[in-house]
Amino acid sequence: MCLPPLVHAEIKLSSDWITERTCTGSSRNTEELAALQRGLRPRPVCTQTEVEKVEEAAAKSAAGRSAAMSRVEPNRRDFEQHRGFKLQIDGRQHYLEPIGFMTKSRADEVCTPSNFKGQPTYRCNEGQRHAVDCHILIFNEKFEEVGYHRIMVKEPYQFYCNGVPAVGVLNASDNLLLTTLQYFPIDRRHAGTVAEVGQGWSRMTVLLRLTRNEDGQVSIEQDDVCLGNPNRVETIAEARRKLKKCGSSRN
């Protein structure tokens, strides 16, 4: 993904992240290693990497908002984390995490995904449908949540957001971001073979305006005026072209 020169906001891919961890109490010789393996020596204590800290923070935020329960861990709320980014807002370090989960319609909503054979049913044992939205979470340098936005998709059907393929900068000085998400209708026939995977999936790109407030919170505003909602803008580059054309026609 090509990004323009940035002034106030900057998005970087995870390759820039600190991946090293330090450990204390590691085995220094074969005798200490043998003692560790026999349980006679405590295991080393290692610090978390930057990526692990963000993923842990995002999981905590999602767990408090997700209605669905995990199929593999019954006591855990279900969510799917997508590729995150380091984010500079007005010169301050932040982290942006796209994540997918079923939005609660009320504070106490629970969805236990129903078992099925063959085609997925996307139903909950409690009676509602198991739809999934894509969301944006923003954390500060202390990995505290400071911003949240549910990406609004105005389709006439219930859908399952299964990915956020791209995030890019539109205008650095105005803190404008573009986010591409991918989703499919839950009531449509789903892939029965490997060759059919991806058929019926839609992509849409939205414009997000970030504002860092005096208290450190980050407001996220979705602007659909030029791109429309829903739209079929599948890439960041296509969204930039459409927004440039729209801006010229409005001047």
CSV table of C-alpha atoms in Angstrom, one decimal:
chain,number,residue,atom,x,y,z
A,1,MET,CA,0.0,0.0,0.0
A,2,CYS,CA,1.5,3.4,-1.0
A,3,LEU,CA,1.0,6.2,1.4
A,4,PRO,CA,1.4,9.9,0.7
A,5,PRO,CA,3.8,12.1,2.7
A,6,LEU,CA,2.3,12.8,6.1
A,7,VAL,CA,2.2,15.8,8.3
A,8,HIS,CA,0.0,15.2,11.3
A,9,ALA,CA,-1.3,11.7,10.9
A,10,GLU,CA,0.5,8.6,9.8
A,11,ILE,CA,-0.4,4.9,9.4
A,12,LYS,CA,2.3,2.3,9.3
A,13,LEU,CA,2.0,-1.4,8.8
A,14,SER,CA,2.9,-3.9,11.5
A,15,SER,CA,6.4,-4.4,10.1
A,16,ASP,CA,7.4,-1.2,11.9
A,17,TRP,CA,6.2,-2.6,15.3
A,18,ILE,CA,8.6,-3.6,18.1
A,19,THR,CA,8.6,-7.4,18.1
A,20,GLU,CA,11.4,-8.1,20.5
A,21,ARG,CA,10.7,-9.3,24.1
A,22,THR,CA,12.9,-9.5,27.1
A,23,CYS,CA,12.9,-12.5,29.4
A,24,THR,CA,14.2,-12.8,33.0
A,25,GLY,CA,15.0,-16.1,34.6
A,26,SER,CA,16.0,-18.0,31.5
A,27,SER,CA,18.1,-21.2,31.8
A,28,ARG,CA,21.8,-20.4,31.6
A,29,ASN,CA,23.1,-24.0,31.3
A,30,THR,CA,21.9,-27.6,30.8
A,31,GLU,CA,21.5,-28.2,34.6
A,32,GLU,CA,19.1,-25.2,34.9
A,33,LEU,CA,17.2,-26.3,31.8
A,34,ALA,CA,16.8,-29.8,33.2
A,35,ALA,CA,15.5,-28.4,36.5
A,36,LEU,CA,13.0,-26.2,34.5
A,37,GLN,CA,11.8,-29.3,32.6
A,38,ARG,CA,11.3,-31.2,35.8
A,39,GLY,CA,9.3,-28.3,37.4
A,40,LEU,CA,12.1,-27.6,39.9
A,41,ARG,CA,12.8,-24.1,38.5
A,42,PRO,CA,10.3,-21.3,37.7
A,43,ARG,CA,9.7,-20.6,34.1
A,44,PRO,CA,11.2,-17.4,32.6
A,45,VAL,CA,9.0,-14.3,32.7
A,46,CYS,CA,8.9,-12.5,29.4
A,47,THR,CA,7.6,-9.0,28.5
A,48,GLN,CA,4.8,-8.7,25.9
A,49,THR,CA,5.6,-7.4,22.4
A,50,GLU,CA,3.9,-4.2,21.1
A,51,VAL,CA,1.7,-6.3,18.9
A,52,GLU,CA,0.7,-8.6,21.8
A,53,LYS,CA,-0.2,-5.6,24.0
A,54,VAL,CA,-2.5,-4.1,21.3
A,55,GLU,CA,-4.1,-7.5,20.6
A,56,GLU,CA,-4.8,-8.0,24.3
A,57,ALA,CA,-6.3,-4.5,24.6
A,58,ALA,CA,-8.5,-5.1,21.5
A,59,ALA,CA,-9.7,-8.4,22.8
A,60,LYS,CA,-10.8,-6.8,26.1
A,61,SER,CA,-12.6,-4.0,24.3
A,62,ALA,CA,-14.4,-6.5,21.9
A,63,ALA,CA,-15.4,-8.9,24.6
A,64,GLY,CA,-17.3,-6.1,26.3
A,65,ARG,CA,-19.3,-5.3,23.2
A,66,SER,CA,-19.8,-8.6,21.4
A,67,ALA,CA,-23.1,-10.4,21.7
A,68,ALA,CA,-22.0,-13.8,20.3
A,69,MET,CA,-20.3,-16.5,22.3
A,70,SER,CA,-17.2,-18.4,20.9
A,71,ARG,CA,-17.8,-21.8,19.5
A,72,VAL,CA,-14.4,-23.1,20.6
A,73,GLU,CA,-14.3,-21.3,24.0
A,74,PRO,CA,-17.8,-21.3,25.4
A,75,ASN,CA,-17.1,-18.9,28.1
A,76,ARG,CA,-15.5,-16.3,25.8
A,77,ARG,CA,-17.2,-13.7,23.6
A,78,ASP,CA,-16.6,-14.2,19.9
A,79,PHE,CA,-14.6,-11.7,17.8
A,80,GLU,CA,-12.2,-11.7,14.9
A,81,GLN,CA,-9.2,-9.4,14.9
A,82,HIS,CA,-7.8,-8.1,11.6
A,83,ARG,CA,-4.5,-6.5,10.8
A,84,GLY,CA,-3.7,-3.5,12.9
A,85,PHE,CA,-1.6,-0.4,12.3
A,86,LYS,CA,0.5,2.0,14.2
A,87,LEU,CA,-1.1,5.4,14.0
A,88,GLN,CA,0.2,8.9,14.6
A,89,ILE,CA,-2.5,11.5,15.4
A,90,ASP,CA,-1.2,15.1,15.6
A,91,GLY,CA,2.2,13.7,16.5
A,92,ARG,CA,1.1,11.4,19.3
A,93,GLN,CA,1.5,7.6,19.2
A,94,HIS,CA,-1.7,5.5,18.8
A,95,TYR,CA,-2.7,2.1,17.6
A,96,LEU,CA,-5.6,1.3,15.2
A,97,GLU,CA,-7.2,-2.1,15.4
A,98,PRO,CA,-10.0,-3.3,13.0
A,99,ILE,CA,-12.1,-6.0,14.5
A,100,GLY,CA,-15.2,-7.9,13.7
A,101,PHE,CA,-18.0,-9.0,16.1
A,102,MET,CA,-21.7,-9.2,16.5
A,103,THR,CA,-22.9,-5.8,17.8
A,104,LYS,CA,-25.1,-6.0,20.9
A,105,SER,CA,-28.7,-4.7,20.3
A,106,ARG,CA,-29.0,-4.3,24.1
A,107,ALA,CA,-26.5,-4.4,27.0
A,108,ASP,CA,-27.4,-8.0,28.1
A,109,GLU,CA,-27.8,-9.6,24.7
A,110,VAL,CA,-26.2,-13.0,24.2
A,111,CYS,CA,-26.0,-15.1,21.0
A,112,THR,CA,-25.1,-18.8,21.2
A,113,PRO,CA,-24.4,-19.7,17.6
A,114,SER,CA,-26.6,-22.6,16.5
A,115,ASN,CA,-25.1,-25.9,15.3
A,116,PHE,CA,-25.6,-26.7,11.6
A,117,LYS,CA,-24.8,-29.3,9.0
A,118,GLY,CA,-23.8,-28.3,5.5
A,119,GLN,CA,-24.7,-24.7,4.8
A,120,PRO,CA,-24.2,-22.2,7.7
A,121,THR,CA,-27.4,-20.9,9.1
A,122,TYR,CA,-26.1,-17.8,11.0
A,123,ARG,CA,-28.7,-18.3,13.7
A,124,CYS,CA,-28.5,-18.0,17.5
A,125,ASN,CA,-30.1,-20.4,19.9
A,126,GLU,CA,-31.7,-17.4,21.5
A,127,GLY,CA,-33.7,-16.7,18.3
A,128,GLN,CA,-31.9,-13.8,16.6
A,129,ARG,CA,-29.5,-13.9,13.6
A,130,HIS,CA,-25.8,-14.1,14.0
A,131,ALA,CA,-24.7,-11.0,11.9
A,132,VAL,CA,-21.3,-9.4,12.3
A,133,ASP,CA,-20.2,-5.8,11.9
A,134,CYS,CA,-16.7,-4.4,11.4
A,135,HIS,CA,-15.4,-1.9,14.0
A,136,ILE,CA,-12.4,0.4,14.5
A,137,LEU,CA,-10.7,0.6,17.9
A,138,ILE,CA,-8.0,3.1,18.7
A,139,PHE,CA,-5.6,2.9,21.6
A,140,ASN,CA,-3.1,5.4,23.0
A,141,GLU,CA,0.6,4.8,23.8
A,142,LYS,CA,-0.4,3.1,27.1
A,143,PHE,CA,-2.7,0.7,25.2
A,144,GLU,CA,-5.8,2.3,26.7
A,145,GLU,CA,-8.9,2.5,24.5
A,146,VAL,CA,-9.5,6.1,23.4
A,147,GLY,CA,-11.6,5.7,20.3
A,148,TYR,CA,-14.3,3.4,18.9
A,149,HIS,CA,-16.5,3.3,15.8
A,150,ARG,CA,-18.9,0.8,14.4
A,151,ILE,CA,-18.6,1.0,10.6
A,152,MET,CA,-22.1,1.7,9.3
A,153,VAL,CA,-23.1,-0.2,6.2
A,154,LYS,CA,-26.6,0.6,5.0
A,155,GLU,CA,-27.4,-2.6,3.2
A,156,PRO,CA,-31.1,-3.8,3.1
A,157,TYR,CA,-30.0,-7.2,4.4
A,158,GLN,CA,-28.1,-8.6,7.4
A,159,PHE,CA,-24.5,-9.4,6.7
A,160,TYR,CA,-21.3,-10.9,8.0
A,161,CYS,CA,-18.2,-8.6,7.9
A,162,ASN,CA,-15.3,-11.1,7.4
A,163,GLY,CA,-12.4,-8.8,6.7
A,164,VAL,CA,-10.8,-5.3,6.6
A,165,PRO,CA,-8.4,-5.7,3.6
A,166,ALA,CA,-6.9,-2.2,3.7
A,167,VAL,CA,-6.5,1.0,5.6
A,168,GLY,CA,-4.9,4.1,4.1
A,169,VAL,CA,-4.5,7.9,4.5
A,170,LEU,CA,-6.5,10.2,2.4
A,171,ASN,CA,-5.4,13.6,3.8
A,172,ALA,CA,-2.8,13.7,6.5
A,173,SER,CA,-3.2,17.3,7.5
A,174,ASP,CA,-7.0,16.7,8.1
A,175,ASN,CA,-6.5,13.3,9.8
A,176,LEU,CA,-8.7,11.6,7.1
A,177,LEU,CA,-8.5,7.8,6.7
A,178,LEU,CA,-9.9,5.3,4.2
A,179,THR,CA,-11.0,1.9,5.3
A,180,THR,CA,-12.0,-1.0,3.0
A,181,LEU,CA,-14.2,-3.7,4.5
A,182,GLN,CA,-15.5,-7.0,3.1
A,183,TYR,CA,-18.8,-8.7,3.9
A,184,PHE,CA,-21.5,-11.0,2.6
A,185,PRO,CA,-25.3,-11.5,3.1
A,186,ILE,CA,-26.0,-14.2,5.7
A,187,ASP,CA,-29.2,-15.3,4.0
A,188,ARG,CA,-27.6,-16.1,0.6
A,189,ARG,CA,-26.4,-19.5,-0.3
A,190,HIS,CA,-22.8,-19.9,0.8
A,191,ALA,CA,-19.8,-21.6,-0.8
A,192,GLY,CA,-20.1,-25.4,-1.1
A,193,THR,CA,-16.7,-25.9,-2.8
A,194,VAL,CA,-13.3,-24.2,-2.6
A,195,ALA,CA,-13.9,-22.7,-6.0
A,196,GLU,CA,-17.0,-20.9,-4.8
A,197,VAL,CA,-15.3,-19.2,-1.9
A,198,GLY,CA,-15.5,-15.4,-2.3
A,199,GLN,CA,-18.5,-15.4,-4.7
A,200,GLY,CA,-21.1,-13.0,-3.4
A,201,TRP,CA,-18.7,-11.1,-1.2
A,202,SER,CA,-18.8,-7.3,-1.4
A,203,ARG,CA,-16.2,-4.7,-0.7
A,204,MET,CA,-16.9,-1.2,0.4
A,205,THR,CA,-14.6,1.7,1.3
A,206,VAL,CA,-15.5,4.4,3.9
A,207,LEU,CA,-14.0,7.8,4.8
A,208,LEU,CA,-13.2,8.3,8.5
A,209,ARG,CA,-12.3,11.6,10.1
A,210,LEU,CA,-10.3,11.4,13.3
A,211,THR,CA,-10.1,14.1,15.9
A,212,ARG,CA,-7.9,13.9,19.0
A,213,ASN,CA,-9.7,15.8,21.8
A,214,GLU,CA,-8.1,17.6,24.7
A,215,ASP,CA,-8.8,14.8,27.1
A,216,GLY,CA,-6.9,12.3,24.8
A,217,GLN,CA,-10.0,10.6,23.4
A,218,VAL,CA,-10.3,10.2,19.7
A,219,SER,CA,-13.6,11.0,17.9
A,220,ILE,CA,-14.2,9.0,14.7
A,221,GLU,CA,-16.7,10.4,12.2
A,222,GLN,CA,-17.8,8.5,9.1
A,223,ASP,CA,-18.4,10.7,6.1
A,224,ASP,CA,-20.5,9.0,3.3
A,225,VAL,CA,-21.3,12.1,1.3
A,226,CYS,CA,-19.1,11.5,-1.7
A,227,LEU,CA,-18.5,7.7,-1.7
A,228,GLY,CA,-22.1,6.8,-0.8
A,229,ASN,CA,-23.4,4.1,1.5
A,230,PRO,CA,-23.4,1.3,0.5
A,231,ASN,CA,-20.8,1.6,-2.3
A,232,ARG,CA,-18.8,-0.9,-4.3
A,233,VAL,CA,-15.5,1.0,-4.0
A,234,GLU,CA,-13.1,-2.0,-3.6
A,235,THR,CA,-9.7,-0.3,-3.1
A,236,ILE,CA,-8.1,2.7,-1.4
A,237,ALA,CA,-6.8,3.9,-4.8
A,238,GLU,CA,-10.3,3.9,-6.3
A,239,ALA,CA,-11.7,5.7,-3.3
A,240,ARG,CA,-9.0,8.4,-3.6
A,241,ARG,CA,-10.0,9.0,-7.3
A,242,LYS,CA,-13.7,9.2,-6.5
A,243,LEU,CA,-13.1,11.6,-3.7
A,244,LYS,CA,-10.9,13.8,-5.8
A,245,LYS,CA,-13.5,13.9,-8.5
A,246,CYS,CA,-16.3,14.6,-6.0
A,247,GLY,CA,-14.3,17.4,-4.4
A,248,SER,CA,-13.7,19.1,-7.7
A,249,SER,CA,-17.3,19.0,-8.6
A,250,ARG,CA,-18.4,20.5,-5.3
A,251,ASN,CA,-15.9,23.4,-5.5
